[in-house]
XYZ file of C-alpha atoms in Angstrom:
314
model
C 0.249 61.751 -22.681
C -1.284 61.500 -26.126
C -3.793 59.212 -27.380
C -3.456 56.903 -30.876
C -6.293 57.602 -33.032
C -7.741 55.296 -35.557
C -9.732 57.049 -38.268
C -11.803 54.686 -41.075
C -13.971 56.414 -43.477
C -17.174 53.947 -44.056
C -20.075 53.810 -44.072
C -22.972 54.412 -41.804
C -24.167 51.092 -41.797
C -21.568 49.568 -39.889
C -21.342 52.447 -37.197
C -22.782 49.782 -34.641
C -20.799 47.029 -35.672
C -17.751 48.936 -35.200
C -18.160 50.487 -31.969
C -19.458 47.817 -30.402
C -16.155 45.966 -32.075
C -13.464 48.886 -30.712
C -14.986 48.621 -27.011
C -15.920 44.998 -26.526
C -13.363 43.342 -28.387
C -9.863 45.766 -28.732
C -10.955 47.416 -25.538
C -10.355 50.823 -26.916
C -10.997 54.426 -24.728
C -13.449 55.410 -26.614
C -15.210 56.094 -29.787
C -16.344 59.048 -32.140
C -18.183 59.559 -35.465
C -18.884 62.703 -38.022
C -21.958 61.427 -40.324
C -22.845 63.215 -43.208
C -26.393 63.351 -42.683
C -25.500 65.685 -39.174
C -24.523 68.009 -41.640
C -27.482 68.059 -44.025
C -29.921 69.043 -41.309
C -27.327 71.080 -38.834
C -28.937 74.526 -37.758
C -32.682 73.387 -38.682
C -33.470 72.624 -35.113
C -33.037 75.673 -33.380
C -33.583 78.633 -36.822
C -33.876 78.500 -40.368
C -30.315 78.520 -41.248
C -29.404 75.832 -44.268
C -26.103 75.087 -44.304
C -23.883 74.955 -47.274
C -22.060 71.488 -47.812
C -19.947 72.829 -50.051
C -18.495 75.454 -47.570
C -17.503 72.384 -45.659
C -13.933 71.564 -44.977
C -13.398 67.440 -45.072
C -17.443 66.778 -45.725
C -17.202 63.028 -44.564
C -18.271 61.087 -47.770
C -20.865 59.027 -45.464
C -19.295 58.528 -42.303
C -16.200 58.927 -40.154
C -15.286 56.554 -37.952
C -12.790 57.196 -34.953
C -11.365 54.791 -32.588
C -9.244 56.168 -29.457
C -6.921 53.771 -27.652
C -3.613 54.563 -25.309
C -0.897 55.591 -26.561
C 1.465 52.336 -27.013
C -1.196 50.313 -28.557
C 0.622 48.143 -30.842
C -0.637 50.653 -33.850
C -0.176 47.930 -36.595
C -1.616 45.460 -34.876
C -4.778 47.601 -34.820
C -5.015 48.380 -38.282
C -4.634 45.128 -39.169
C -7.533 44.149 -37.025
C -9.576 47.085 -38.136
C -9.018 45.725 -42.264
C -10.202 42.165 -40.823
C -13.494 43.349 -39.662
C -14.442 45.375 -42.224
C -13.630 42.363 -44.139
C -16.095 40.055 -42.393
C -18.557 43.102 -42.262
C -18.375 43.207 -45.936
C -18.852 39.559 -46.456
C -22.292 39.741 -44.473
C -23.677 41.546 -47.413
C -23.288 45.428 -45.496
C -21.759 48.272 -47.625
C -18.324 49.313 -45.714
C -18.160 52.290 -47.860
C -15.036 53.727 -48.843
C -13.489 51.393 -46.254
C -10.040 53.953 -45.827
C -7.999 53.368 -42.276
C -5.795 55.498 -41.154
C -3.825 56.055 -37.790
C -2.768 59.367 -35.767
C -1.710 60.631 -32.227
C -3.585 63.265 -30.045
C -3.466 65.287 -26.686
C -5.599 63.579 -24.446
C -6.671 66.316 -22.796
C -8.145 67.260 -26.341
C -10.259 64.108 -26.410
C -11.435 64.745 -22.802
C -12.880 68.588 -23.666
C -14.420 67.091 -27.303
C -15.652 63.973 -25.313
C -18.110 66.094 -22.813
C -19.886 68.446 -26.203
C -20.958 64.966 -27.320
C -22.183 63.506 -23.724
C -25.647 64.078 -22.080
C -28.185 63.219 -20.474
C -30.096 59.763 -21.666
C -33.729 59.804 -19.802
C -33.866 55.772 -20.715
C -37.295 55.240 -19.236
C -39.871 55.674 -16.280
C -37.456 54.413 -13.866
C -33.908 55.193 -14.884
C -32.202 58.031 -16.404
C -28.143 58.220 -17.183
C -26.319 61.465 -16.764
C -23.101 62.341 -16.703
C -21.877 63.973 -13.451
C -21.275 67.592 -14.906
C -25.212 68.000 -16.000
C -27.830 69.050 -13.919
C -30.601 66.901 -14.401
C -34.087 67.083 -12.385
C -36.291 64.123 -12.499
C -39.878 64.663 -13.461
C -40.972 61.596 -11.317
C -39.727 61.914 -7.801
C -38.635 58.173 -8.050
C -36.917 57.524 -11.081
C -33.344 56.472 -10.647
C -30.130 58.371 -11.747
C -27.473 56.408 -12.643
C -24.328 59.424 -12.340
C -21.751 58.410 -14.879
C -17.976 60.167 -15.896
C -17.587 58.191 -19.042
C -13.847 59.714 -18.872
C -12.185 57.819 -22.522
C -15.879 55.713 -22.028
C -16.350 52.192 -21.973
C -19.747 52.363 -22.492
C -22.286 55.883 -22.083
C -25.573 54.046 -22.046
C -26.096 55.357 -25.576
C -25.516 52.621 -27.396
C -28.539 50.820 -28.529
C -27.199 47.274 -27.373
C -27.063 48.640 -23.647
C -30.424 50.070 -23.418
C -31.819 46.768 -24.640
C -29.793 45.066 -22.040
C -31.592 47.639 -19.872
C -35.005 47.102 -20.939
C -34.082 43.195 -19.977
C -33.060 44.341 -16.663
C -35.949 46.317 -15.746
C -37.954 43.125 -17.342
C -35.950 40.518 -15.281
C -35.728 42.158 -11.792
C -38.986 41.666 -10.503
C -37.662 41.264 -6.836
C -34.497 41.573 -4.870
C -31.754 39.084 -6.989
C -28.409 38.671 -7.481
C -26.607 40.099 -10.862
C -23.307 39.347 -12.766
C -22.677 42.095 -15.491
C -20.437 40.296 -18.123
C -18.164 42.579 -20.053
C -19.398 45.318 -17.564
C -17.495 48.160 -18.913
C -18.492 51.741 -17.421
C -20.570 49.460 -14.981
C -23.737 51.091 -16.118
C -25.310 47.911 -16.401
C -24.291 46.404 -12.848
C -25.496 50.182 -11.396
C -28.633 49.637 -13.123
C -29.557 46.804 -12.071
C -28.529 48.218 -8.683
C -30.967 51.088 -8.518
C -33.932 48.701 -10.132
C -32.745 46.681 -6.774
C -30.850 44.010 -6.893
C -29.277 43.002 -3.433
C -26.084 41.560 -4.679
C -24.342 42.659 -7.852
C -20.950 41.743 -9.079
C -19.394 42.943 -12.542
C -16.265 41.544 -14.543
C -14.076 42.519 -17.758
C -10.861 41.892 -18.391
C -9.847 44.863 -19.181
C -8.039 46.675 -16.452
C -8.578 50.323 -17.564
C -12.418 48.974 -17.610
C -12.316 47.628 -14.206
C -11.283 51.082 -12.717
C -13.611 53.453 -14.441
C -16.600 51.128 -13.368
C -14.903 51.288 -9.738
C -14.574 54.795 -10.055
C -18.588 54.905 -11.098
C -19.619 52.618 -8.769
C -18.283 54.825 -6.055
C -19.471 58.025 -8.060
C -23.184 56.431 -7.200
C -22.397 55.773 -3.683
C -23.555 52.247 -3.982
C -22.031 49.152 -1.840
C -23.763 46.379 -2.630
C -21.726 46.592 -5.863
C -18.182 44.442 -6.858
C -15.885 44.587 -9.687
C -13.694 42.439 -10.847
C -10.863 41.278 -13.660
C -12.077 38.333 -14.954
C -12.047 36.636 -18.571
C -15.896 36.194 -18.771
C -17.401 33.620 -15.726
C -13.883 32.426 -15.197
C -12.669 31.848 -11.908
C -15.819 33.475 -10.395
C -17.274 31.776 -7.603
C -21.314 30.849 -6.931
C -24.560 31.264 -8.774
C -26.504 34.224 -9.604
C -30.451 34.455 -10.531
C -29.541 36.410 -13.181
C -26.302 37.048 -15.714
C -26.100 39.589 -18.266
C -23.738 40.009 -20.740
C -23.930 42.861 -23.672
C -20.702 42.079 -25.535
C -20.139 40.668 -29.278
C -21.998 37.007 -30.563
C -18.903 35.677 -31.067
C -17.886 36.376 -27.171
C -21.378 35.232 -26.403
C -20.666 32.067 -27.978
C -17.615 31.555 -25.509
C -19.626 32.138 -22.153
C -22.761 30.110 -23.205
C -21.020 26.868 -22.206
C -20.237 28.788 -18.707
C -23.423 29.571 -17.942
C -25.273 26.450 -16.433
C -22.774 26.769 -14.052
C -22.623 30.082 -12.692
C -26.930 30.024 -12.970
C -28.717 29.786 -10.040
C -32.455 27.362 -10.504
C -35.105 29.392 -11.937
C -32.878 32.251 -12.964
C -32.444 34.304 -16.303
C -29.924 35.561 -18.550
C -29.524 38.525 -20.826
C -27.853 39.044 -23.805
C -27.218 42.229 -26.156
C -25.135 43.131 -28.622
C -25.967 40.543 -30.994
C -26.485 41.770 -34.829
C -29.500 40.043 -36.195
C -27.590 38.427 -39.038
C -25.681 36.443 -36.435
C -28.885 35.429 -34.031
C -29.452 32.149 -35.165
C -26.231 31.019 -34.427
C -26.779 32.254 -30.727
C -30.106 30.469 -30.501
C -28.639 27.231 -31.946
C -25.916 27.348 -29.497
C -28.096 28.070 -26.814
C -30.431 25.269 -27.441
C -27.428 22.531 -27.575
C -26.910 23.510 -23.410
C -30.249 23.400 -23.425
C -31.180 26.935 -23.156
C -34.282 28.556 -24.802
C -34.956 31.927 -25.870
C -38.192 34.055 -23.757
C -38.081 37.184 -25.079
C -36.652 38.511 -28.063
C -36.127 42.349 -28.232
C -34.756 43.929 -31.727
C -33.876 47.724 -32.405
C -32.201 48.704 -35.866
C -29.870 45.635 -36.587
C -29.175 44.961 -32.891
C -30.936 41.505 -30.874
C -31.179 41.408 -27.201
C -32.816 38.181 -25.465
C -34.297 37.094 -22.392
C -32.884 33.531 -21.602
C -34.330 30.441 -19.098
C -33.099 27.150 -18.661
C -35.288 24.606 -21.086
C -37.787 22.619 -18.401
C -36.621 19.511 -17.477
């Protein structure tokens, strides 16, 4: 089986925006970048070596961009979509860069061996750490939680800056035994997390089938059974209330469950959302406020927003 690969050479501005675009949006396997600046530093960590650029083979001008999605992706399709969002990336006033897309095929089994250089372990905070289940990783508090992950052609590692601020809401949010919904859950390393913090009930949904089966398969890779996934197109067709939702997907999806969410909220609960680029917050908050939502917490890391959410009082 090979893999279709979809190469844009940009810039590193609009490395978030992309990723975060390829998984969330086109539901790709799983993404890759070569930046410049790795090069510019490479070998000062560990000796005094200085590399020369010029030595280089294929330098990346700024930064190299690589999408990964199944084989009989409708390729066209992709690169049409790809040119679209750089588009609207440009039009926000970020520098795309040399903005050059380009499409090829690959062993998987290439991807897979590349995939686990790249992959270690995150040690997120005092209470959670995320490590991928061919590292051996020793707590230094007896207590903090390990949330075992095999990203396999990843739908999310935990390094992405929009899921750790999801996390941080978590670890905010559960301050007793509650029920979660993960929306857009990915890997599942959200609905684990919130898990091991302790949540007693904890159901996560994508529609996305390949999604759905690697959080099944890391769900079960944790041992944890208080856990459920399922295919679902946001809160759609998903039964009860839940004291707290969280959703780390794009605005523009946001947008589209904000109207679901009085629903599917139980009284007195919260809800979470990440992956929102600051230049597109106040069109969150707006929306929120007209189903008469407000805004608790507000937490921002490079150009990504992730908020704590109540019902306004009545």
């Amino acid at each position: 089986m090979k893999l279709l690969i979809i190469k844009i050479e940009t810039s590193h501005e609009i490395e978030d925006a992309l990723s975060v675009y390829s998984q969330d949006v086109l539901h790709c396997l799983g993404t890759e970048t070569r930046k410049r600046s790795d090069f510019d530093h490479a070998g000062w960590e560990n000796d005094s070596t200085i590399v020369n650029l010029e030595e280089i083979k294929d330098l990346p001008q700024d930064l190299e961009f690589y999408a990964y999605f199944r084989e009989d992706s409708d390729r066209d399709k992709l690169l049409a979509d790809f040119r679209q969002k750089l588009q609207e990336l440009k039009g926000y006033g970020l520098d795309i860069g040399q903005a050059k897309i380009s499409a090829s095929y690959i062993e998987d089994k290439d991807w897979n061996t590349v995939w686990q250089k790249f992959y270690h372990v995150i040690n997120f905070s005092r209470h959670l750490a995320i490590v991928p289940e061919w590292e051996n990783y020793q707590p230094q508090f007896s207590d903090q939680k390990l949330i075992n992950l095999d990203p396999g052609l990843a739908f999310g590692t935990g390094g992405h800056k929009t899921t750790q601020l999801a996390m941080m809401g978590l670890e905010r949010t559960l301050t007793a035994p509650k029920s979660v919904i993960d929306v857009g859950t990915g890997s599942g390393i959200l609905a684990i997390a919130a898990s091991l913090l302790g949540a007693n009930k904890v159901i996560g949904t994508d529609v996305s089938d390949e999604a759905v089966t690697a959080a099944q398969e890391n769900v079960a890779l944790n041992h944890l059974d208080n856990i459920q996934i399922k295919k679902a197109n946001l809160l759609e067709n998903i039964d009860g209330k839940f004291d707290i939702i969280v959703a780390n997907i794009l605005a523009e999806i946001l947008l589209d469950l904000i109207p679901q969410l009085n629903d599917h909220l139980q009284k007195g609960g919260k809800v979470i959302f990440s992956g929102i680029d600051y230049l597109q917050l106040t069109k969150v908050e707006k929306a929120l406020d007209n189903y008469d939502f407000k805004v608790e917490l507000t937490m921002k890391q490079d150009r990504w927003v992730s908020l704590v959410i109540a019902r306004k009082e009545q």
